[in-house]
Structures are given as C-alpha cells and as structure tokens.
Short mmCIF file of C-alpha atoms and ligand atoms in Angstrom, two decimals:
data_model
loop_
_atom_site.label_atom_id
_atom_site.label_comp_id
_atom_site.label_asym_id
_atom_site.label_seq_id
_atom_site.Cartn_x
_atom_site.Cartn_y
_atom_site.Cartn_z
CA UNK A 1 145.36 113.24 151.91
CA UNK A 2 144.31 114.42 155.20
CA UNK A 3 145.78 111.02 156.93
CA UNK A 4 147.96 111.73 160.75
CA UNK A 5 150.03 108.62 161.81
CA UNK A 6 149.35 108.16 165.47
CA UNK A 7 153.12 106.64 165.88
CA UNK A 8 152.39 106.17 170.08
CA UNK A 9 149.04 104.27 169.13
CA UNK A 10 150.59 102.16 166.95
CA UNK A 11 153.44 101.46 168.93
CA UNK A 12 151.49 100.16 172.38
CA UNK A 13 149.33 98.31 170.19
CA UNK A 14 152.35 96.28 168.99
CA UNK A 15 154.02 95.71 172.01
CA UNK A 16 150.56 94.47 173.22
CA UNK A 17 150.45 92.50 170.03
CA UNK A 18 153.50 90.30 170.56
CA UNK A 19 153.39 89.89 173.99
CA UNK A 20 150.44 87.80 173.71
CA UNK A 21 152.36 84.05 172.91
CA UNK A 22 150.80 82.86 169.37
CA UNK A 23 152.82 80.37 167.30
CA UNK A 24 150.86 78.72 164.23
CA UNK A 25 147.83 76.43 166.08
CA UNK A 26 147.92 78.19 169.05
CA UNK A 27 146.42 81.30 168.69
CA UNK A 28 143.51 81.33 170.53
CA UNK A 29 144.40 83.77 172.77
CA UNK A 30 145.61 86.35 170.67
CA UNK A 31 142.35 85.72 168.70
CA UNK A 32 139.86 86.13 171.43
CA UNK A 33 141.82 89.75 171.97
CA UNK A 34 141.48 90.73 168.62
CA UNK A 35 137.73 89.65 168.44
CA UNK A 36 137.53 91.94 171.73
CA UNK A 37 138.67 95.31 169.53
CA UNK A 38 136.80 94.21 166.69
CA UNK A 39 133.92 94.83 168.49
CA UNK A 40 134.71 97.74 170.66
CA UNK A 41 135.51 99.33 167.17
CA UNK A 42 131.72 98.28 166.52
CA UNK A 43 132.29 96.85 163.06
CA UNK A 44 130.94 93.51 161.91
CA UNK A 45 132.95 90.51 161.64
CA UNK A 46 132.88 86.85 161.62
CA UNK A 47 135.50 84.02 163.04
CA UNK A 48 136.16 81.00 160.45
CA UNK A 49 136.63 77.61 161.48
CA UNK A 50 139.95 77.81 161.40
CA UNK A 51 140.18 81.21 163.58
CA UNK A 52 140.92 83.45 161.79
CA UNK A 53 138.52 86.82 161.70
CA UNK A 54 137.17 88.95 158.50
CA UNK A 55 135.97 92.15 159.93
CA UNK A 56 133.98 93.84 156.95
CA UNK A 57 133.02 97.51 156.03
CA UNK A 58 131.05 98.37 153.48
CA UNK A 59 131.46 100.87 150.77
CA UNK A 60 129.67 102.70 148.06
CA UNK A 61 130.17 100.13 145.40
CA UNK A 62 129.04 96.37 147.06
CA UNK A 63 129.77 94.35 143.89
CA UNK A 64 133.41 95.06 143.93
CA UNK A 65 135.02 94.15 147.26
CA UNK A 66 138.25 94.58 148.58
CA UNK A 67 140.26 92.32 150.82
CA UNK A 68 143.38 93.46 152.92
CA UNK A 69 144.94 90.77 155.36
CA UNK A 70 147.46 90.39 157.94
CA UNK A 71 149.00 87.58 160.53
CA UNK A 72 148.54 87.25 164.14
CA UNK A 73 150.29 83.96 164.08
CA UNK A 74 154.08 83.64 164.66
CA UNK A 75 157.11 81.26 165.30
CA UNK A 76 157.36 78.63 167.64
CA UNK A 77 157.85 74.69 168.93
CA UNK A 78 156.23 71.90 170.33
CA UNK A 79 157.63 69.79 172.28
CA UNK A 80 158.67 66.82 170.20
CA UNK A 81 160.08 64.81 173.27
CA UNK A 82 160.63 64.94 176.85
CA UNK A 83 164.14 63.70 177.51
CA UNK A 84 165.86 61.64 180.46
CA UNK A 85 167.14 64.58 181.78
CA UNK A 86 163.85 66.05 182.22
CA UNK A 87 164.80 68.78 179.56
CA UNK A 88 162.90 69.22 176.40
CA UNK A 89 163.56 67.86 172.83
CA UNK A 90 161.80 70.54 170.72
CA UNK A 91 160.01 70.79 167.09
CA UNK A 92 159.69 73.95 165.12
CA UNK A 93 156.76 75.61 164.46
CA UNK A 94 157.23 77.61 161.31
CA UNK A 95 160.90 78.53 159.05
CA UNK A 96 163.27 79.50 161.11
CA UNK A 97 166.94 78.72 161.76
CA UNK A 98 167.66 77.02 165.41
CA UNK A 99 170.53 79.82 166.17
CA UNK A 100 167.77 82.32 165.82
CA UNK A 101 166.16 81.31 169.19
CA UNK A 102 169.84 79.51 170.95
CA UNK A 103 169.67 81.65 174.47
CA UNK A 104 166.40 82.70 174.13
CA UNK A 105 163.61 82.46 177.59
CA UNK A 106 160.85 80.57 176.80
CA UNK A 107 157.57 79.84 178.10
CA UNK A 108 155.65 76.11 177.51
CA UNK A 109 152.03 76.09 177.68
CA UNK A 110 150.71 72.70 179.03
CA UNK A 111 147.49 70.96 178.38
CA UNK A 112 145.81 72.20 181.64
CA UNK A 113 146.90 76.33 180.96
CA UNK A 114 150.43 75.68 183.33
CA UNK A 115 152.88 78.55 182.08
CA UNK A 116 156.09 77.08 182.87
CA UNK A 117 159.04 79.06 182.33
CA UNK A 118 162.45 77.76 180.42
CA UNK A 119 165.07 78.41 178.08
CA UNK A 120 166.59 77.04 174.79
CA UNK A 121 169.94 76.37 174.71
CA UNK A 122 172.46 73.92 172.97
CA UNK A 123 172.61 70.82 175.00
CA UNK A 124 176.68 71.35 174.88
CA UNK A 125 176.49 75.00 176.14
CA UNK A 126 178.52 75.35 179.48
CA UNK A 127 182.16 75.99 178.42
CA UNK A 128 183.65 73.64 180.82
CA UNK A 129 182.52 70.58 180.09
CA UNK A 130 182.13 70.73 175.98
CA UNK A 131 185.28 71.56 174.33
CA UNK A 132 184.10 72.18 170.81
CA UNK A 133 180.51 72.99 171.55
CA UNK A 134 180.64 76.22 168.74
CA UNK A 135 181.40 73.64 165.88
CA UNK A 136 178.12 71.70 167.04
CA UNK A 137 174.75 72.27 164.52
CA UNK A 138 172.05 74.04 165.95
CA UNK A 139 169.56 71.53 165.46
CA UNK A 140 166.88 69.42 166.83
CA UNK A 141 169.37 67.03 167.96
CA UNK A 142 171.52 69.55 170.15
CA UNK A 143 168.97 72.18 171.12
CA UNK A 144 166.93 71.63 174.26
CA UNK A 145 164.64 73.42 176.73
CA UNK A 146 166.19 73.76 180.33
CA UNK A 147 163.28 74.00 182.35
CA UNK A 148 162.89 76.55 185.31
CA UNK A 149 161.80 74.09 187.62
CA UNK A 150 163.81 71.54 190.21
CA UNK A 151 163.70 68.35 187.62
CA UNK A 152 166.15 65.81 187.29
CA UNK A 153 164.19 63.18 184.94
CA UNK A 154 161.54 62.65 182.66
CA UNK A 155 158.90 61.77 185.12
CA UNK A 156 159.79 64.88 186.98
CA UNK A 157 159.04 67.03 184.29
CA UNK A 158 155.70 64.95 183.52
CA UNK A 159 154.72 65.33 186.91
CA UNK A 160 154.57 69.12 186.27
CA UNK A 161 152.32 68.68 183.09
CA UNK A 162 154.52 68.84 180.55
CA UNK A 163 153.78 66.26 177.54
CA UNK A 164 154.76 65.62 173.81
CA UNK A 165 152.82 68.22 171.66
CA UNK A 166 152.49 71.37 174.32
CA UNK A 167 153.80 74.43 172.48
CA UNK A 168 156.30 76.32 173.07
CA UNK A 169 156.91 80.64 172.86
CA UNK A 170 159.36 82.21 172.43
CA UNK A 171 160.24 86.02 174.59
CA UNK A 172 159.75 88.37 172.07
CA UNK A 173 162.04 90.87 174.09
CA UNK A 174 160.01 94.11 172.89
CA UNK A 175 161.62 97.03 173.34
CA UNK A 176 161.07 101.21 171.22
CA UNK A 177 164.29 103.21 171.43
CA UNK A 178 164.75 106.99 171.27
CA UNK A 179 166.05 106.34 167.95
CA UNK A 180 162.50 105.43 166.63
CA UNK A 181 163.75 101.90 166.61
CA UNK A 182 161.25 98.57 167.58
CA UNK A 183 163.42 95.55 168.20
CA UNK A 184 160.79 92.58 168.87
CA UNK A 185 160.68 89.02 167.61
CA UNK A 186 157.43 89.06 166.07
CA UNK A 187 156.69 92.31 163.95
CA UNK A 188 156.38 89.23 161.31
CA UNK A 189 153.68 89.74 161.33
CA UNK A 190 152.25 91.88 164.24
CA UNK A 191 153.57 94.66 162.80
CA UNK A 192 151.12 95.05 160.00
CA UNK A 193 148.21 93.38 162.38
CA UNK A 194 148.53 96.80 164.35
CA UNK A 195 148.19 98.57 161.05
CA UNK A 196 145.34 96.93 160.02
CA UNK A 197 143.65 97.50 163.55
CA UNK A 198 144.84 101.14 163.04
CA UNK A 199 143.41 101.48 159.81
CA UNK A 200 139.59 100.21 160.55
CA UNK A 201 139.24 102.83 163.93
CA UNK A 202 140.40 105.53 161.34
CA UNK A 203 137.45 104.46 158.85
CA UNK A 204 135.28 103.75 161.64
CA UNK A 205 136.30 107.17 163.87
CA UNK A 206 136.17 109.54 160.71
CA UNK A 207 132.79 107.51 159.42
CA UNK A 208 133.75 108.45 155.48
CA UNK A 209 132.68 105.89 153.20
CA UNK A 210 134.44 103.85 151.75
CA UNK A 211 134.29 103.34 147.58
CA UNK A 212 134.24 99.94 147.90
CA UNK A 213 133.37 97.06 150.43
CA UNK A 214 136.57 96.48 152.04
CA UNK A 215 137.47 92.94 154.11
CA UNK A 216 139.84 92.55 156.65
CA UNK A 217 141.28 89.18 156.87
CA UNK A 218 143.06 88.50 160.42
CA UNK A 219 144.13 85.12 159.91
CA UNK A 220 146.07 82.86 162.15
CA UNK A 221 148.15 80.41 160.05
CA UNK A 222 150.14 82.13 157.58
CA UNK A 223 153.83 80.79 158.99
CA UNK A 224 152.62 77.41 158.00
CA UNK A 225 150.89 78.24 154.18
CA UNK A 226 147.68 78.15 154.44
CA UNK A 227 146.16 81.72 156.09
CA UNK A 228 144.36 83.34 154.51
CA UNK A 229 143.32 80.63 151.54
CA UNK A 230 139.63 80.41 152.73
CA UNK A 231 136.87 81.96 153.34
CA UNK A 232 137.38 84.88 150.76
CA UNK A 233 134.31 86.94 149.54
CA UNK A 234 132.78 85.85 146.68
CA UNK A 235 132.74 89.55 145.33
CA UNK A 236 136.46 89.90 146.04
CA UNK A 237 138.31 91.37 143.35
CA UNK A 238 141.65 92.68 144.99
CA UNK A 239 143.05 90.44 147.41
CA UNK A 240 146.13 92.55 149.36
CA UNK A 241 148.52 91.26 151.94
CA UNK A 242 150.39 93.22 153.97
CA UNK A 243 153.10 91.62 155.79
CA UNK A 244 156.80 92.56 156.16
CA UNK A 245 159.21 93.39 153.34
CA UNK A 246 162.42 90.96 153.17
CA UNK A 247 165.74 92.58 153.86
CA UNK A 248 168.93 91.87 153.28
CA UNK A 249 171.65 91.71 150.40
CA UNK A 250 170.82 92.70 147.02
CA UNK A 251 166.82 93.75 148.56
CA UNK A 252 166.03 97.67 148.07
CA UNK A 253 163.43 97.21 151.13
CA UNK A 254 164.62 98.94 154.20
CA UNK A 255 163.60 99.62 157.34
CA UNK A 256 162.53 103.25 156.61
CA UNK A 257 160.12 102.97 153.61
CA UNK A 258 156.86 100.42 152.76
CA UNK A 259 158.09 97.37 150.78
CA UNK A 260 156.29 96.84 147.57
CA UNK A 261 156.55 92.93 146.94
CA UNK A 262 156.72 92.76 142.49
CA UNK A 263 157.64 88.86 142.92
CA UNK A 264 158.15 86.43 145.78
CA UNK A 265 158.90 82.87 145.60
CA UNK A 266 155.53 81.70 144.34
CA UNK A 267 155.94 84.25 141.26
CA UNK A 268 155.02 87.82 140.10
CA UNK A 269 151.84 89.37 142.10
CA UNK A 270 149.65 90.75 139.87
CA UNK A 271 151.46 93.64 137.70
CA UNK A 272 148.42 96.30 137.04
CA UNK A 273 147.52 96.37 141.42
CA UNK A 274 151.00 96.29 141.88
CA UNK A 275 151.30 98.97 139.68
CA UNK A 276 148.43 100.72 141.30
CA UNK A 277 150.29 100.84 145.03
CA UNK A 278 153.38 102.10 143.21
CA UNK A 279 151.23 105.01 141.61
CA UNK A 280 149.59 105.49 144.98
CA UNK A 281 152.72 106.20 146.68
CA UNK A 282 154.14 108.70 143.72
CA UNK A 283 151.03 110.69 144.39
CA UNK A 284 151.07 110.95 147.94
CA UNK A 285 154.36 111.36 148.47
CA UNK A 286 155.22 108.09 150.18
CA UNK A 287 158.34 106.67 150.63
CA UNK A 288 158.45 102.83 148.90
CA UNK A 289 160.88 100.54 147.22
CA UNK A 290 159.42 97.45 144.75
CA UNK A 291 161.72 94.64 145.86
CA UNK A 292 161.40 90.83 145.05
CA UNK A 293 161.64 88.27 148.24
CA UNK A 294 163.98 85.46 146.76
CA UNK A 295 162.42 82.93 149.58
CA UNK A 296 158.78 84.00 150.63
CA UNK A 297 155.18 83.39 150.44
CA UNK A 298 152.00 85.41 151.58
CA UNK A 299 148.62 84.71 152.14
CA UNK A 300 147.79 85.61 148.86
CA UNK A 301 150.06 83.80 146.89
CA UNK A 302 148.00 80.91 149.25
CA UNK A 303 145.04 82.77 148.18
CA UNK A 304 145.12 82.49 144.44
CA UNK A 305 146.96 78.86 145.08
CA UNK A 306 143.79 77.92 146.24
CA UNK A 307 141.99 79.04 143.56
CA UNK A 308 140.38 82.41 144.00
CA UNK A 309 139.76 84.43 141.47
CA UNK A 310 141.32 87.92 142.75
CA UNK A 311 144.02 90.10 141.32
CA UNK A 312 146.51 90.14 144.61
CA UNK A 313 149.58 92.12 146.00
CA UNK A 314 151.68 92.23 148.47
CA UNK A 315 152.81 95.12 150.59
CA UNK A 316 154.80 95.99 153.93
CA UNK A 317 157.09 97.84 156.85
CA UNK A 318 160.41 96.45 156.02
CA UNK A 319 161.95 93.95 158.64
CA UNK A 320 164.86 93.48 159.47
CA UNK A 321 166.53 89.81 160.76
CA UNK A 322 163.47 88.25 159.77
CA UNK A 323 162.44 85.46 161.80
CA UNK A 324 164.78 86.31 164.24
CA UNK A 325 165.47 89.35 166.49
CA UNK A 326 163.78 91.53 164.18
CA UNK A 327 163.80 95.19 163.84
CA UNK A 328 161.75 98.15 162.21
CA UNK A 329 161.77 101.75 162.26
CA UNK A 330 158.66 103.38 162.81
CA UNK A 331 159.03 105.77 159.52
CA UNK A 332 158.54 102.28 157.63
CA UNK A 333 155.28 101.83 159.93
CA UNK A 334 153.89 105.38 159.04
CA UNK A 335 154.79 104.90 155.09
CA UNK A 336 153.31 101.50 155.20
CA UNK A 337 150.01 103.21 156.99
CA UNK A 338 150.25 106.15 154.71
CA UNK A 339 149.79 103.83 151.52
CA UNK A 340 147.09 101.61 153.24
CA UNK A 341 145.34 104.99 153.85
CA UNK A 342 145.51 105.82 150.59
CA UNK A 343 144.55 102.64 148.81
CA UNK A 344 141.54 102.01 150.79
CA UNK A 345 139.93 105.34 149.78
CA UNK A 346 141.11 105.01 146.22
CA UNK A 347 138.64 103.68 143.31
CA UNK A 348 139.15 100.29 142.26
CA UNK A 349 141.33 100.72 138.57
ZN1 ZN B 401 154.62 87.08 157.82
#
C-alpha cells in the first residue's frame, strides 16, 4: 500500500472543522464550507434537502457502488426560555449529560446572525451564596446561560435579539499537544469528516481509479437519528460509517488504533463487511480492535432502519470522553485513514 498520512493536513483541517459552530439544525455554515472544498477538489456532488452533501467518484465497476459517510453535525442547545433574570433557560440538542458542558463559554446565534457571547453554568454556582450547590442536578432546571452582556431582565436580553429557539454552541476548546494528543469537543464527529475530506483529495490528487463507484455521504443530522437515512444510491451495496469508536470500561477501542464497531445498540452490523475491514487491516498491517458500543447508533444502523437494502459497517478513531471534552491521538487518525485507504481501493467481496 503506497498510502502517506499527512498528520499536519489532517490536523488544521480539524481544528478548522470544529471551530465552525454546528449543532443538529444548524449547520448551514459548516455546510456551505464543505460544499466550498468539494468543489475546489473538483469532484461532483449534490446537497439534499435536508443538507447534507454526497460527493461521488466513479469507479471501474458502476453497478456496484460504495457509500462511506461521516457527520458534520454536533452537540448543542436552544434556548428553551429566556428567564427574569435575563439569563437563559436552555434545551439540549443531541445526548449529552448537562455536567459535560457546566463552565463551558458559549456563543448564541440569534435570528438576525448576532453572535452573542455567554456561559453555562449552574444557576447555584457562586460559593457564597449556595451552600450545597454540588448536591444540586445538573439539569435543565439548574443550568443557565449567563450572558456577556449588561442585562438585568428578560426584556433586556430580548432587546439584544435573543428569543426562544436561537441555538446555542458550545467552545470546542481545540487544542494538538506535543504528545500527539487532540483535545476538542467535537471530533464526534469532525474527526472522521477530516478523514473523509482527506481521503477524496488523495483519490482525486493521485487520479487512480477506483474499482467501484464510491459515495461520500456528509450528512448533517446524525446526533439526532436520522443522517444519513436518505438519499442513498440506488446501486449501493456497502453502506460504511465512519464515526468514532466508544471508549471506556470493558471497550477494547482506544485512542491509538481504528475502532471496528461488530454490534452497537441497534444490533450486529453486517458480519461478512465487517469481516472484510478486519481482514483489511491484518493485511496491511493496521492497528484495530472490534469492540461493541453498549449505547450507540450510526447513520447506518439509520440507514438500513429506513429500509435500504445495503450490507453496512461501522468504523472509527477511538474517542475518548465522548460527548464531552473529548480526546484522540493522532496514531488512531492515521490507522483509521490507513484502513479507509485500503478499503476504498479494495474489490467489493
Ligand atoms: Zn458521531
């Protein structure tokens, strides 16, 4: 395999990646940018009602196609309420657990483009006043956005824009260490995104044909089930998502090696591609581990949910802290390109 990781690349791509705000139904933005290197990398592509992109090359064989997706949406709020107190009642956008974000900046996007600046605490936070404010839930209740602005009441914070239903980002706080660390909320799943991006300008750069037509599915609303579930190719066959491998006790996924997903939450992916990636990685000499995600859903599990016909897998870098401050090494980004490398150019079993 005559494949070279360009690690730097990658990296500024990512960082680029999740500083762009995107929560689930507001990802415009990061859309139009990815439209933007979809076409400097000249290859042919069409936006879906929804948003989400399918950039397509095509291969020897046309009757057999190939699909590969990844998620430029992410975690976030609305705002669910604008209090007395001029600070912000807040809803989530996606699965996470309120602690996860407690402390974190924030910015709110109103209705006429306003970026105003804020962040999410616990309403009890100063240690002062609230005796037993660590005993408190973190919940929708007690969390609240203290807005960077001189408000005092609701009709202040009105005044600047702000209304029920304006989202809400969160500071992904990106930063590489000389470790080969990247901390960043986000790499859920912007992580893979830059992969993917990565991936086409190597086809497209080293103009080798590919065996088969092979789709790639940027799609926008994955944190909230329904991504990549439309739209699919007719003469799709293998339907692959890559998005991050689940961490934690009892996983085998790390942050050093690609994650191959056997079973998730909406059952087993399908056992002969699955078995394909594993074979894939023997032979090239990539470092993998088959896990299982006790709590987790892709876009393809959404994908064959919805009906299409397509043998599908699952693949990833592993992250750490999911949906939280998350954290990857970039060995798990190169064996996570490696294998994409390799599968695109294999036959179809
Ligand atoms: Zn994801």
């Amino acid at each position: 395999m005559t494949y070279t990781f360009h690690a730097k690349e990658t990296v500024s791509l990512l960082k680029q990646l999740v500083e762009i705000p995107s929560p689930s139904g507001f990802t415009k933005e990061i859309m139009d940018f990815m439209e933007n290197i979809l076409k400097q990398l000249q290859v042919d592509y069409i936006r879906t009602n929804k948003g989400a992109l399918i950039a397509t090359i095509k291969g020897a064989d046309e009757t057999k196609h190939r699909l590969l997706t990844a998620h430029t949406d992410t975690l976030g709020a609305m705002v669910k309420e604008v209090k007395g107190s001029g600070r912000l009642k807040l809803t989530m956008v996606g699965g996470f657990n309120w602690n996860a974000v407690e402390g974190e900046y924030c910015t709110i996007h109103t209705a006429d483009g306003k970026k105003i600046r804020g962040t999410i605490l616990m309403h009890q936070t100063t240690v002062h006043v609230y005796k037993n404010a660590s005993g408190l839930p973190r919940d929708e209740q007690n969390i609240e956005v203290r807005i960077d602005e001189k408000v005092l009441t609701a009709e202040d914070t009105r005044k600047l824009g702000v209304e029920v239903g304006d989202f809400v980002s969160f500071d992904p706080r990106f930063e590489e260490t000389e470790t080969g660390f990247i901390k960043s909320r986000h790499l859920d799943d912007k992580a893979s995104t830059a992969l993917l991006l990565q991936l086409i300008k190597i086809i497209q750069d080293t103009k080798v044909t590919l065996p088969h037509t092979t789709h790639f599915y940027i799609s926008n609303n994955e944190e909230i089930g329904y991504g990549g579930n439309s739209n699919v190719p007719a003469e799709t066959v293998e339907y692959l998502a890559v998005d991050m491998g689940a961490i934690g006790d009892g996983q085998s996924s790390d942050e050093y090696t690609v994650s191959i997903c056997a079973k998730d939450s909406s059952g087993p992916y399908h056992y002969e591609l699955t078995r394909q990636l594993v074979e894939l990685a023997k032979k090239e000499n990539i470092d993998y581990k088959l896990d299982i995600y006790p709590y987790y859903g892709s876009d393809a599990s959404a994908a064959i949910r919805a009906g299409y016909d397509v043998k599908h897998a699952l693949l990833g870098p592993g992250i750490e802290a999911s949906h939280a401050y998350e954290r990857t090494h970039i060995d798990s980004l190169e064996n996570t390109a490696k294998l994409l490398y390799s599968y695109v150019f294999a036959k179809m079993s």
